[in-house]
PDB file of C-alpha atoms in Angstrom:
ATOM      1  CA  MET A 888       0.061   0.061   0.169  1.00  0.00           C
ATOM      2  CA  ASN A 889       1.293   3.576  -0.790  1.00  0.00           C
ATOM      3  CA  SER A 890       1.283   6.508   1.142  1.00  0.00           C
ATOM      4  CA  ARG A 891      -1.709   7.853  -0.922  1.00  0.00           C
ATOM      5  CA  ASP A 892      -3.500   4.993  -0.255  1.00  0.00           C
ATOM      6  CA  SER A 893      -2.592   4.923   3.596  1.00  0.00           C
ATOM      7  CA  GLY A 894      -3.567   8.646   3.724  1.00  0.00           C
ATOM      8  CA  GLY A 895      -7.038   8.046   1.931  1.00  0.00           C
ATOM      9  CA  SER A 896      -7.600   5.195   4.314  1.00  0.00           C
ATOM     10  CA  THR A 897      -6.848   7.475   7.471  1.00  0.00           C
ATOM     11  CA  ASP A 898      -9.250  10.233   6.242  1.00  0.00           C
ATOM     12  CA  SER A 899     -12.135   7.545   5.431  1.00  0.00           C
ATOM     13  CA  ASP A 900     -11.624   6.151   8.900  1.00  0.00           C
ATOM     14  CA  SER A 901     -11.619   9.741  10.681  1.00  0.00           C
ATOM     15  CA  ALA A 902     -14.955  10.509   8.393  1.00  0.00           C
ATOM     16  CA  MET A 903     -16.865   7.290   9.413  1.00  0.00           C
ATOM     17  CA  LYS A 904     -15.436   8.046  13.432  1.00  0.00           C
ATOM     18  CA  SER A 905     -17.030  11.496  12.850  1.00  0.00           C
ATOM     19  CA  ALA A 906     -20.295  10.144  11.306  1.00  0.00           C
ATOM     20  CA  ARG A 907     -20.954   7.514  14.191  1.00  0.00           C
ATOM     21  CA  PHE A 908     -20.376  10.181  16.788  1.00  0.00           C
ATOM     22  CA  SER A 909     -22.551  12.504  15.195  1.00  0.00           C
ATOM     23  CA  THR A 910     -25.198   9.794  14.947  1.00  0.00           C
ATOM     24  CA  VAL A 911     -24.780   8.657  18.414  1.00  0.00           C
ATOM     25  CA  LEU A 912     -24.905  12.649  19.678  1.00  0.00           C
ATOM     26  CA  LYS A 913     -28.224  13.100  17.466  1.00  0.00           C
ATOM     27  CA  ILE A 914     -29.580  10.134  19.207  1.00  0.00           C
ATOM     28  CA  CYS A 915     -28.495  11.141  22.918  1.00  0.00           C
ATOM     29  CA  ARG A 916     -30.232  14.910  21.991  1.00  0.00           C
ATOM     30  CA  ILE A 917     -33.566  12.938  20.928  1.00  0.00           C
ATOM     31  CA  ALA A 918     -33.573  10.992  23.799  1.00  0.00           C
ATOM     32  CA  VAL A 919     -32.978  13.941  25.976  1.00  0.00           C
ATOM     33  CA  SER A 920     -35.952  15.755  24.151  1.00  0.00           C
ATOM     34  CA  ALA A 921     -38.569  12.913  24.423  1.00  0.00           C
ATOM     35  CA  GLY A 922     -37.513  12.137  28.012  1.00  0.00           C
ATOM     36  CA  LEU A 923     -37.944  15.489  29.325  1.00  0.00           C
ATOM     37  CA  LEU A 924     -41.429  16.073  27.103  1.00  0.00           C
ATOM     38  CA  LEU A 925     -42.843  12.658  28.319  1.00  0.00           C
ATOM     39  CA  TRP A 926     -42.057  13.310  32.172  1.00  0.00           C
ATOM     40  CA  LEU A 927     -43.394  16.822  31.859  1.00  0.00           C
ATOM     41  CA  ILE A 928     -46.529  15.589  30.019  1.00  0.00           C
ATOM     42  CA  SER A 929     -47.051  12.986  32.135  1.00  0.00           C
ATOM     43  CA  THR A 930     -47.544  15.315  35.348  1.00  0.00           C
ATOM     44  CA  VAL A 931     -50.006  17.677  34.008  1.00  0.00           C
ATOM     45  CA  ASP A 932     -53.825  17.316  33.888  1.00  0.00           C
ATOM     46  CA  TYR A 933     -54.978  16.935  30.102  1.00  0.00           C
ATOM     47  CA  ASN A 934     -58.335  18.557  31.141  1.00  0.00           C
ATOM     48  CA  GLU A 935     -56.793  21.532  32.079  1.00  0.00           C
ATOM     49  CA  VAL A 936     -54.341  21.776  29.086  1.00  0.00           C
ATOM     50  CA  LEU A 937     -57.595  21.865  26.967  1.00  0.00           C
ATOM     51  CA  VAL A 938     -59.228  24.522  28.864  1.00  0.00           C
ATOM     52  CA  SER A 939     -55.923  26.724  28.378  1.00  0.00           C
ATOM     53  CA  ILE A 940     -55.951  25.839  24.653  1.00  0.00           C
ATOM     54  CA  ARG A 941     -59.767  27.120  24.115  1.00  0.00           C
ATOM     55  CA  LYS A 942     -59.249  30.308  26.183  1.00  0.00           C
ATOM     56  CA  ILE A 943     -56.452  31.526  23.475  1.00  0.00           C
ATOM     57  CA  HIS A 944     -56.974  35.064  22.197  1.00  0.00           C
ATOM     58  CA  LEU A 945     -55.967  34.614  18.324  1.00  0.00           C
ATOM     59  CA  TRP A 946     -55.323  38.697  18.309  1.00  0.00           C
ATOM     60  CA  PHE A 947     -52.559  38.467  20.700  1.00  0.00           C
ATOM     61  CA  LEU A 948     -51.054  35.309  18.978  1.00  0.00           C
ATOM     62  CA  ALA A 949     -51.099  37.037  15.808  1.00  0.00           C
ATOM     63  CA  LEU A 950     -49.238  39.859  17.259  1.00  0.00           C
ATOM     64  CA  ALA A 951     -47.106  37.268  18.819  1.00  0.00           C
ATOM     65  CA  PHE A 952     -46.087  35.854  14.875  1.00  0.00           C
ATOM     66  CA  LEU A 953     -45.900  39.157  13.566  1.00  0.00           C
ATOM     67  CA  SER A 954     -43.295  40.449  15.643  1.00  0.00           C
ATOM     68  CA  HIS A 955     -41.038  37.982  14.283  1.00  0.00           C
ATOM     69  CA  PHE A 956     -41.028  40.331  11.209  1.00  0.00           C
ATOM     70  CA  LEU A 957     -39.777  43.056  13.071  1.00  0.00           C
ATOM     71  CA  GLY A 958     -37.303  41.195  14.158  1.00  0.00           C
ATOM     72  CA  TYR A 959     -36.075  39.974  10.976  1.00  0.00           C
ATOM     73  CA  TYR A 960     -35.510  43.756  10.054  1.00  0.00           C
ATOM     74  CA  LEU A 961     -33.575  44.646  12.915  1.00  0.00           C
ATOM     75  CA  SER A 962     -31.334  41.671  12.564  1.00  0.00           C
ATOM     76  CA  ALA A 963     -31.131  42.133   8.949  1.00  0.00           C
ATOM     77  CA  LEU A 964     -29.660  45.923  10.139  1.00  0.00           C
ATOM     78  CA  ARG A 965     -27.230  44.524  12.564  1.00  0.00           C
ATOM     79  CA  TRP A 966     -25.846  42.021   9.790  1.00  0.00           C
ATOM     80  CA  ARG A 967     -25.665  44.776   7.285  1.00  0.00           C
ATOM     81  CA  SER A 968     -23.667  46.801   9.130  1.00  0.00           C
ATOM     82  CA  LEU A 969     -20.948  43.975  10.565  1.00  0.00           C
ATOM     83  CA  MET A 970     -20.790  43.130   6.392  1.00  0.00           C
ATOM     84  CA  ASN A 971     -20.206  46.994   5.867  1.00  0.00           C
ATOM     85  CA  ALA A 972     -17.109  46.774   7.721  1.00  0.00           C
ATOM     86  CA  HIS A 973     -16.112  44.010   5.562  1.00  0.00           C
ATOM     87  CA  GLY A 974     -16.455  45.812   2.491  1.00  0.00           C
ATOM     88  CA  MET A 975     -19.556  44.243   1.289  1.00  0.00           C
ATOM     89  CA  GLN A 976     -22.851  45.990   0.109  1.00  0.00           C
ATOM     90  CA  PRO A 977     -25.605  43.598   0.551  1.00  0.00           C
ATOM     91  CA  THR A 978     -29.257  45.382   0.286  1.00  0.00           C
ATOM     92  CA  LEU A 979     -31.662  45.196   3.262  1.00  0.00           C
ATOM     93  CA  GLY A 980     -33.944  42.711   1.089  1.00  0.00           C
ATOM     94  CA  TYR A 981     -31.259  40.208   0.839  1.00  0.00           C
ATOM     95  CA  LEU A 982     -30.502  39.825   4.444  1.00  0.00           C
ATOM     96  CA  PHE A 983     -34.470  40.080   5.449  1.00  0.00           C
ATOM     97  CA  GLN A 984     -35.057  37.222   3.309  1.00  0.00           C
ATOM     98  CA  SER A 985     -31.775  35.711   4.425  1.00  0.00           C
ATOM     99  CA  TYR A 986     -33.242  35.532   8.141  1.00  0.00           C
ATOM    100  CA  VAL A 987     -36.762  34.314   6.789  1.00  0.00           C
ATOM    101  CA  ILE A 988     -35.207  31.431   5.118  1.00  0.00           C
ATOM    102  CA  SER A 989     -33.033  30.724   8.090  1.00  0.00           C
ATOM    103  CA  SER A 990     -35.920  30.139  10.082  1.00  0.00           C
ATOM    104  CA  PHE A 991     -36.686  27.170   7.801  1.00  0.00           C
ATOM    105  CA  PHE A 992     -33.436  25.588   8.588  1.00  0.00           C
ATOM    106  CA  ASN A 993     -33.583  26.572  12.145  1.00  0.00           C
ATOM    107  CA  ASN A 994     -36.772  23.956  12.161  1.00  0.00           C
ATOM    108  CA  LEU A 995     -35.006  21.411   9.704  1.00  0.00           C
ATOM    109  CA  LEU A 996     -32.010  20.667  11.463  1.00  0.00           C
ATOM    110  CA  PRO A 997     -31.589  19.091  14.655  1.00  0.00           C
ATOM    111  CA  SER A 998     -29.870  22.253  16.351  1.00  0.00           C
ATOM    112  CA  THR A 999     -30.301  25.675  17.398  1.00  0.00           C
ATOM    113  CA  VAL A1000     -27.516  26.618  14.732  1.00  0.00           C
ATOM    114  CA  GLY A1001     -29.010  25.467  11.377  1.00  0.00           C
ATOM    115  CA  GLY A1002     -29.957  28.711  10.640  1.00  0.00           C
ATOM    116  CA  ASP A1003     -26.317  30.348  11.026  1.00  0.00           C
ATOM    117  CA  VAL A1004     -25.751  27.979   8.801  1.00  0.00           C
ATOM    118  CA  SER A1005     -27.595  29.014   6.104  1.00  0.00           C
ATOM    119  CA  ARG A1006     -26.909  32.597   6.723  1.00  0.00           C
ATOM    120  CA  THR A1007     -23.041  31.683   6.758  1.00  0.00           C
ATOM    121  CA  TYR A1008     -23.977  30.405   3.424  1.00  0.00           C
ATOM    122  CA  ASP A1009     -25.671  33.858   2.161  1.00  0.00           C
ATOM    123  CA  CYS A1010     -23.006  35.654   3.394  1.00  0.00           C
ATOM    124  CA  TRP A1011     -20.313  33.854   1.883  1.00  0.00           C
ATOM    125  CA  ARG A1012     -22.030  34.269  -1.667  1.00  0.00           C
ATOM    126  CA  LEU A1013     -21.305  37.793  -1.257  1.00  0.00           C
ATOM    127  CA  SER A1014     -17.781  37.691   0.318  1.00  0.00           C
ATOM    128  CA  GLN A1015     -16.167  34.615  -1.788  1.00  0.00           C
ATOM    129  CA  SER A1016     -14.599  33.778   1.664  1.00  0.00           C
ATOM    130  CA  LYS A1017     -15.628  31.461   3.996  1.00  0.00           C
ATOM    131  CA  SER A1018     -13.410  32.826   6.997  1.00  0.00           C
ATOM    132  CA  ASN A1019     -15.283  36.117   6.694  1.00  0.00           C
ATOM    133  CA  ALA A1020     -18.317  34.842   6.624  1.00  0.00           C
ATOM    134  CA  ILE A1021     -17.957  32.473   9.513  1.00  0.00           C
ATOM    135  CA  VAL A1022     -16.632  35.446  11.484  1.00  0.00           C
ATOM    136  CA  ILE A1023     -19.378  37.868  10.770  1.00  0.00           C
ATOM    137  CA  VAL A1024     -22.059  35.399  11.779  1.00  0.00           C
ATOM    138  CA  VAL A1025     -20.136  34.518  14.967  1.00  0.00           C
ATOM    139  CA  VAL A1026     -20.081  38.426  16.123  1.00  0.00           C
ATOM    140  CA  ASP A1027     -23.267  38.662  14.972  1.00  0.00           C
ATOM    141  CA  ARG A1028     -24.618  35.969  17.163  1.00  0.00           C
ATOM    142  CA  LEU A1029     -22.582  37.159  20.303  1.00  0.00           C
ATOM    143  CA  LEU A1030     -23.607  40.900  19.985  1.00  0.00           C
ATOM    144  CA  GLY A1031     -27.281  39.351  20.194  1.00  0.00           C
ATOM    145  CA  LEU A1032     -26.039  36.983  23.047  1.00  0.00           C
ATOM    146  CA  LEU A1033     -24.420  40.075  25.100  1.00  0.00           C
ATOM    147  CA  ALA A1034     -27.620  42.075  24.486  1.00  0.00           C
ATOM    148  CA  LEU A1035     -29.635  39.207  26.044  1.00  0.00           C
ATOM    149  CA  LEU A1036     -27.422  38.847  29.020  1.00  0.00           C
ATOM    150  CA  LEU A1037     -27.164  42.570  29.730  1.00  0.00           C
ATOM    151  CA  ILE A1038     -31.262  43.067  29.602  1.00  0.00           C
ATOM    152  CA  ALA A1039     -31.518  39.616  32.229  1.00  0.00           C
ATOM    153  CA  ALA A1040     -28.717  41.385  34.426  1.00  0.00           C
ATOM    154  CA  VAL A1041     -30.342  44.797  34.533  1.00  0.00           C
ATOM    155  CA  ALA A1042     -34.137  43.431  34.951  1.00  0.00           C
ATOM    156  CA  SER A1043     -32.838  40.768  37.551  1.00  0.00           C
ATOM    157  CA  PHE A1044     -31.050  43.753  39.434  1.00  0.00           C
ATOM    158  CA  TYR A1045     -34.151  45.890  39.614  1.00  0.00           C
ATOM    159  CA  TYR A1046     -36.631  42.687  40.086  1.00  0.00           C
ATOM    160  CA  PRO A1047     -34.705  40.444  41.962  1.00  0.00           C
ATOM    161  CA  ASN A1048     -37.523  38.675  43.395  1.00  0.00           C
ATOM    162  CA  VAL A1049     -38.871  37.532  40.040  1.00  0.00           C
ATOM    163  CA  THR A1050     -37.667  34.317  39.731  1.00  0.00           C
ATOM    164  CA  ASN A1051     -35.845  33.487  43.487  1.00  0.00           C
ATOM    165  CA  LEU A1052     -32.633  31.747  41.637  1.00  0.00           C
ATOM    166  CA  GLY A1053     -29.930  34.126  42.890  1.00  0.00           C
ATOM    167  CA  TYR A1054     -27.197  31.846  41.766  1.00  0.00           C
ATOM    168  CA  VAL A1055     -28.875  32.586  38.338  1.00  0.00           C
ATOM    169  CA  ASN A1056     -28.663  36.200  38.240  1.00  0.00           C
ATOM    170  CA  SER A1057     -24.682  35.689  39.314  1.00  0.00           C
ATOM    171  CA  ILE A1058     -24.177  33.777  36.373  1.00  0.00           C
ATOM    172  CA  VAL A1059     -26.010  36.046  33.963  1.00  0.00           C
ATOM    173  CA  LEU A1060     -24.019  38.930  35.690  1.00  0.00           C
ATOM    174  CA  GLY A1061     -20.641  37.212  35.148  1.00  0.00           C
ATOM    175  CA  GLY A1062     -21.716  35.861  31.491  1.00  0.00           C
ATOM    176  CA  SER A1063     -22.528  39.371  30.269  1.00  0.00           C
ATOM    177  CA  VAL A1064     -19.221  41.054  31.903  1.00  0.00           C
ATOM    178  CA  THR A1065     -17.141  38.343  30.384  1.00  0.00           C
ATOM    179  CA  LEU A1066     -18.532  38.432  26.712  1.00  0.00           C
ATOM    180  CA  GLY A1067     -18.907  42.387  27.095  1.00  0.00           C
ATOM    181  CA  LEU A1068     -15.065  42.662  27.887  1.00  0.00           C
ATOM    182  CA  ALA A1069     -14.432  40.152  25.147  1.00  0.00           C
ATOM    183  CA  LEU A1070     -16.262  42.212  22.771  1.00  0.00           C
ATOM    184  CA  SER A1071     -14.812  45.472  23.879  1.00  0.00           C
ATOM    185  CA  ALA A1072     -11.118  44.138  23.058  1.00  0.00           C
ATOM    186  CA  LEU A1073     -12.538  43.189  19.872  1.00  0.00           C
ATOM    187  CA  PHE A1074     -13.792  46.488  18.548  1.00  0.00           C
ATOM    188  CA  SER A1075     -11.486  48.584  20.610  1.00  0.00           C
ATOM    189  CA  PRO A1076      -8.388  50.880  19.124  1.00  0.00           C
ATOM    190  CA  LEU A1077      -6.093  48.442  21.377  1.00  0.00           C
ATOM    191  CA  PRO A1078      -4.084  45.691  19.131  1.00  0.00           C
ATOM    192  CA  VAL A1079      -5.437  42.925  21.373  1.00  0.00           C
ATOM    193  CA  ILE A1080      -6.554  40.626  18.164  1.00  0.00           C
ATOM    194  CA  GLY A1081      -3.042  41.212  16.727  1.00  0.00           C
ATOM    195  CA  SER A1082      -1.452  40.422  19.935  1.00  0.00           C
ATOM    196  CA  ILE A1083      -3.193  37.062  20.209  1.00  0.00           C
ATOM    197  CA  GLU A1084      -3.043  36.109  16.472  1.00  0.00           C
ATOM    198  CA  ARG A1085       0.557  36.437  16.829  1.00  0.00           C
ATOM    199  CA  ARG A1086       0.595  34.259  20.209  1.00  0.00           C
ATOM    200  CA  ILE A1087      -1.584  31.660  18.277  1.00  0.00           C
ATOM    201  CA  LEU A1088      -0.120  31.656  15.070  1.00  0.00           C
ATOM    202  CA  SER A1089       3.760  30.880  16.707  1.00  0.00           C
ATOM    203  CA  THR A1090       2.459  27.719  18.528  1.00  0.00           C
ATOM    204  CA  LEU A1091       0.656  26.160  15.301  1.00  0.00           C
ATOM    205  CA  SER A1092       2.184  23.972  12.591  1.00  0.00           C
ATOM    206  CA  SER A1093       2.535  25.804   9.091  1.00  0.00           C
ATOM    207  CA  ARG A1094      -0.464  23.752   7.925  1.00  0.00           C
ATOM    208  CA  ALA A1095      -2.927  24.954  10.980  1.00  0.00           C
ATOM    209  CA  SER A1096      -1.579  28.517  10.617  1.00  0.00           C
ATOM    210  CA  LEU A1097      -2.704  28.568   6.982  1.00  0.00           C
ATOM    211  CA  ILE A1098      -6.340  27.392   7.969  1.00  0.00           C
ATOM    212  CA  THR A1099      -6.205  29.494  11.361  1.00  0.00           C
ATOM    213  CA  GLU A1100      -5.018  32.895   9.727  1.00  0.00           C
ATOM    214  CA  PRO A1101      -7.965  34.036   7.558  1.00  0.00           C
ATOM    215  CA  PHE A1102     -10.233  33.888  10.562  1.00  0.00           C
ATOM    216  CA  LEU A1103      -8.068  35.841  12.865  1.00  0.00           C
ATOM    217  CA  SER A1104      -7.278  38.494  10.201  1.00  0.00           C
ATOM    218  CA  ALA A1105     -11.313  38.315   9.493  1.00  0.00           C
ATOM    219  CA  PHE A1106     -11.648  39.330  13.332  1.00  0.00           C
ATOM    220  CA  LYS A1107      -9.179  42.005  13.125  1.00  0.00           C
ATOM    221  CA  ILE A1108     -11.077  43.928  10.667  1.00  0.00           C
ATOM    222  CA  PHE A1109     -13.469  44.973  13.453  1.00  0.00           C
ATOM    223  CA  ASN A1110     -10.580  46.730  15.289  1.00  0.00           C
ATOM    224  CA  ASN A1111     -11.140  50.037  16.191  1.00  0.00           C
ATOM    225  CA  ARG A1112     -14.663  50.353  15.612  1.00  0.00           C
ATOM    226  CA  GLY A1113     -16.321  51.493  18.537  1.00  0.00           C
ATOM    227  CA  SER A1114     -18.772  53.367  16.925  1.00  0.00           C
ATOM    228  CA  LEU A1115     -19.988  50.281  14.847  1.00  0.00           C
ATOM    229  CA  ALA A1116     -20.260  48.194  17.800  1.00  0.00           C
ATOM    230  CA  GLY A1117     -22.095  51.034  19.638  1.00  0.00           C
ATOM    231  CA  TYR A1118     -24.692  50.742  16.731  1.00  0.00           C
ATOM    232  CA  CYS A1119     -24.990  47.132  16.710  1.00  0.00           C
ATOM    233  CA  LEU A1120     -25.578  47.135  20.435  1.00  0.00           C
ATOM    234  CA  VAL A1121     -28.094  49.167  20.367  1.00  0.00           C
ATOM    235  CA  VAL A1122     -29.968  47.432  17.675  1.00  0.00           C
ATOM    236  CA  SER A1123     -29.397  44.076  19.369  1.00  0.00           C
ATOM    237  CA  LEU A1124     -30.961  45.436  22.818  1.00  0.00           C
ATOM    238  CA  LEU A1125     -34.025  46.545  20.597  1.00  0.00           C
ATOM    239  CA  LEU A1126     -34.337  42.971  18.866  1.00  0.00           C
ATOM    240  CA  GLN A1127     -33.988  41.479  22.264  1.00  0.00           C
ATOM    241  CA  ILE A1128     -36.843  43.395  23.728  1.00  0.00           C
ATOM    242  CA  ASN A1129     -38.890  42.770  20.544  1.00  0.00           C
ATOM    243  CA  VAL A1130     -38.212  39.107  21.334  1.00  0.00           C
ATOM    244  CA  ILE A1131     -39.366  39.544  24.952  1.00  0.00           C
ATOM    245  CA  VAL A1132     -42.672  41.662  23.731  1.00  0.00           C
ATOM    246  CA  HIS A1133     -43.010  38.717  21.230  1.00  0.00           C
ATOM    247  CA  TYR A1134     -43.467  36.316  24.570  1.00  0.00           C
ATOM    248  CA  TYR A1135     -45.639  38.770  26.423  1.00  0.00           C
ATOM    249  CA  PHE A1136     -47.948  38.854  23.507  1.00  0.00           C
ATOM    250  CA  VAL A1137     -47.963  34.905  23.484  1.00  0.00           C
ATOM    251  CA  GLY A1138     -48.711  35.407  27.488  1.00  0.00           C
ATOM    252  CA  ARG A1139     -51.817  37.730  26.849  1.00  0.00           C
ATOM    253  CA  SER A1140     -53.237  35.430  24.381  1.00  0.00           C
ATOM    254  CA  LEU A1141     -53.488  32.869  27.406  1.00  0.00           C
ATOM    255  CA  GLY A1142     -54.567  35.771  29.641  1.00  0.00           C
ATOM    256  CA  LEU A1143     -51.879  35.488  31.618  1.00  0.00           C
ATOM    257  CA  SER A1144     -51.632  38.299  34.523  1.00  0.00           C
ATOM    258  CA  ILE A1145     -47.789  38.577  34.362  1.00  0.00           C
ATOM    259  CA  PRO A1146     -46.376  42.179  34.371  1.00  0.00           C
ATOM    260  CA  LEU A1147     -44.211  43.160  31.386  1.00  0.00           C
ATOM    261  CA  HIS A1148     -41.198  43.678  33.384  1.00  0.00           C
ATOM    262  CA  ALA A1149     -41.249  40.028  34.386  1.00  0.00           C
ATOM    263  CA  TYR A1150     -40.621  39.191  31.008  1.00  0.00           C
ATOM    264  CA  PHE A1151     -37.570  40.848  31.021  1.00  0.00           C
ATOM    265  CA  VAL A1152     -36.351  38.503  33.661  1.00  0.00           C
ATOM    266  CA  ILE A1153     -37.659  35.495  32.533  1.00  0.00           C
ATOM    267  CA  ILE A1154     -37.406  35.288  29.020  1.00  0.00           C
ATOM    268  CA  PRO A1155     -33.788  35.881  28.586  1.00  0.00           C
ATOM    269  CA  LEU A1156     -33.048  33.065  31.048  1.00  0.00           C
ATOM    270  CA  ALA A1157     -35.037  30.806  29.489  1.00  0.00           C
ATOM    271  CA  ILE A1158     -33.912  31.788  25.690  1.00  0.00           C
ATOM    272  CA  ALA A1159     -30.038  30.900  27.131  1.00  0.00           C
ATOM    273  CA  THR A1160     -31.032  27.889  28.670  1.00  0.00           C
ATOM    274  CA  MET A1161     -32.823  26.477  25.607  1.00  0.00           C
ATOM    275  CA  MET A1162     -29.549  27.562  23.319  1.00  0.00           C
ATOM    276  CA  ILE A1163     -27.704  24.644  25.198  1.00  0.00           C
ATOM    277  CA  PRO A1164     -27.500  22.175  22.891  1.00  0.00           C
ATOM    278  CA  LEU A1165     -28.440  19.363  24.785  1.00  0.00           C
ATOM    279  CA  SER A1166     -31.874  18.380  23.153  1.00  0.00           C
ATOM    280  CA  ILE A1167     -33.591  18.688  19.531  1.00  0.00           C
ATOM    281  CA  ASN A1168     -33.903  22.515  18.790  1.00  0.00           C
ATOM    282  CA  GLY A1169     -34.783  22.970  22.539  1.00  0.00           C
ATOM    283  CA  ILE A1170     -37.820  20.605  22.495  1.00  0.00           C
ATOM    284  CA  GLY A1171     -38.127  19.353  26.015  1.00  0.00           C
ATOM    285  CA  ILE A1172     -36.137  22.074  27.553  1.00  0.00           C
ATOM    286  CA  ARG A1173     -38.186  24.668  26.571  1.00  0.00           C
ATOM    287  CA  GLU A1174     -41.309  23.717  27.880  1.00  0.00           C
ATOM    288  CA  ASN A1175     -39.631  22.564  31.117  1.00  0.00           C
ATOM    289  CA  ILE A1176     -37.883  25.689  31.622  1.00  0.00           C
ATOM    290  CA  PHE A1177     -41.212  27.826  31.475  1.00  0.00           C
ATOM    291  CA  VAL A1178     -42.904  25.809  33.832  1.00  0.00           C
ATOM    292  CA  LEU A1179     -40.000  26.295  36.156  1.00  0.00           C
ATOM    293  CA  LEU A1180     -39.573  30.098  35.506  1.00  0.00           C
ATOM    294  CA  LEU A1181     -43.511  30.854  35.068  1.00  0.00           C
ATOM    295  CA  GLY A1182     -44.637  28.527  37.866  1.00  0.00           C
ATOM    296  CA  GLY A1183     -42.625  31.064  40.058  1.00  0.00           C
ATOM    297  CA  LEU A1184     -45.156  33.615  39.092  1.00  0.00           C
ATOM    298  CA  GLY A1185     -48.559  31.754  39.638  1.00  0.00           C
ATOM    299  CA  VAL A1186     -48.572  30.007  36.667  1.00  0.00           C
ATOM    300  CA  THR A1187     -49.701  26.679  36.693  1.00  0.00           C
ATOM    301  CA  LYS A1188     -47.844  23.812  34.832  1.00  0.00           C
ATOM    302  CA  GLU A1189     -50.397  23.341  32.135  1.00  0.00           C
ATOM    303  CA  GLU A1190     -50.812  27.032  31.271  1.00  0.00           C
ATOM    304  CA  ALA A1191     -46.884  27.064  31.232  1.00  0.00           C
ATOM    305  CA  LEU A1192     -46.919  24.179  28.928  1.00  0.00           C
ATOM    306  CA  VAL A1193     -49.414  25.721  26.611  1.00  0.00           C
ATOM    307  CA  PHE A1194     -47.277  28.693  26.731  1.00  0.00           C
ATOM    308  CA  ALA A1195     -44.260  26.889  25.375  1.00  0.00           C
ATOM    309  CA  TRP A1196     -46.186  25.390  22.935  1.00  0.00           C
ATOM    310  CA  LEU A1197     -47.613  28.568  21.473  1.00  0.00           C
ATOM    311  CA  ALA A1198     -44.291  30.365  21.222  1.00  0.00           C
ATOM    312  CA  TYR A1199     -42.821  27.245  19.245  1.00  0.00           C
ATOM    313  CA  LEU A1200     -45.849  27.200  16.975  1.00  0.00           C
ATOM    314  CA  THR A1201     -45.157  30.646  15.536  1.00  0.00           C
ATOM    315  CA  VAL A1202     -41.584  29.465  15.273  1.00  0.00           C
ATOM    316  CA  LEU A1203     -42.830  26.442  13.556  1.00  0.00           C
ATOM    317  CA  LEU A1204     -44.959  28.594  11.093  1.00  0.00           C
ATOM    318  CA  GLN A1205     -42.296  31.029  10.447  1.00  0.00           C
ATOM    319  CA  GLY A1206     -40.444  27.833   9.217  1.00  0.00           C
ATOM    320  CA  VAL A1207     -43.037  27.093   6.953  1.00  0.00           C
ATOM    321  CA  ILE A1208     -43.046  30.852   5.456  1.00  0.00           C
ATOM    322  CA  GLY A1209     -38.793  30.455   5.274  1.00  0.00           C
ATOM    323  CA  GLY A1210     -39.585  27.379   3.437  1.00  0.00           C
ATOM    324  CA  ILE A1211     -41.613  28.500   0.845  1.00  0.00           C
ATOM    325  CA  THR A1212     -39.345  31.721   0.557  1.00  0.00           C
ATOM    326  CA  TYR A1213     -36.285  29.342   0.004  1.00  0.00           C
ATOM    327  CA  ILE A1214     -38.014  27.057  -2.587  1.00  0.00           C
ATOM    328  CA  SER A1215     -38.934  30.439  -4.377  1.00  0.00           C
ATOM    329  CA  ARG A1216     -35.529  32.082  -4.532  1.00  0.00           C
ATOM    330  CA  LYS A1217     -34.009  28.543  -5.644  1.00  0.00           C
TER     331      LYS A1217
END
């Protein structure tokens, strides 16, 4: 066997191991989703679930559904500004459409980042640079997460008794400070990224350096762009407020008497928990986290379960629209 055959065999074995690991991971996530959901369903009163469903106010549910489109617009504004920094000039319409399509892939793929994959592809179509496309979407995601954590931290400070989960408030505060410092370093005029780049590249082999260097260079483009960071953070905060109002409308559709400020505490915590990649698209985790958080506000388990399902229903409907948009674009 020559060296080429040996190399091909090694690559094939590696691919098979990766495929097996991916399959096992997917099975585990399905098991987590099914287990959590079945356990919760086994503890609820089905008659009370039906009562909650019957009292749904469709107008509020429609407002919750439509709020997604405002979210797409705000997301497109932030994404465009990051792409502009890399010399790209996409139209808002193109980015808005990309976000609509990403909702389809978020539902189609068994992860919370399926939409990011489709957006990365759309970004690559404009830049012709995989590293730039990936870095832009990663920074876009991190800015959104920072805004979410900041809202949760501020709301928890002013309303510490909403959840009675003091340790969670500490985690949120620590996460927002850590992520805030990291993004500040990225956008600051200080040569932090350049210093990190030199240290990383000095420890890598020449082959690894060739792969890593384009990504580090893509990050460096954001250096000394404080005004861009400020603009993106403001848009991100508006976007996350829109998300919280979306859930407020879902609650109103069920007639839940929860004050708006309480949603500013519980929704960021719920979303952050659902982002943990332990289940299929947050299924199972979503229902249980809302039962936990809403239960502390006097909401019954059955009402919280229907609340979670209604919120997910609007996401699924967005996915249908995204799929139709994707087919029409093809």
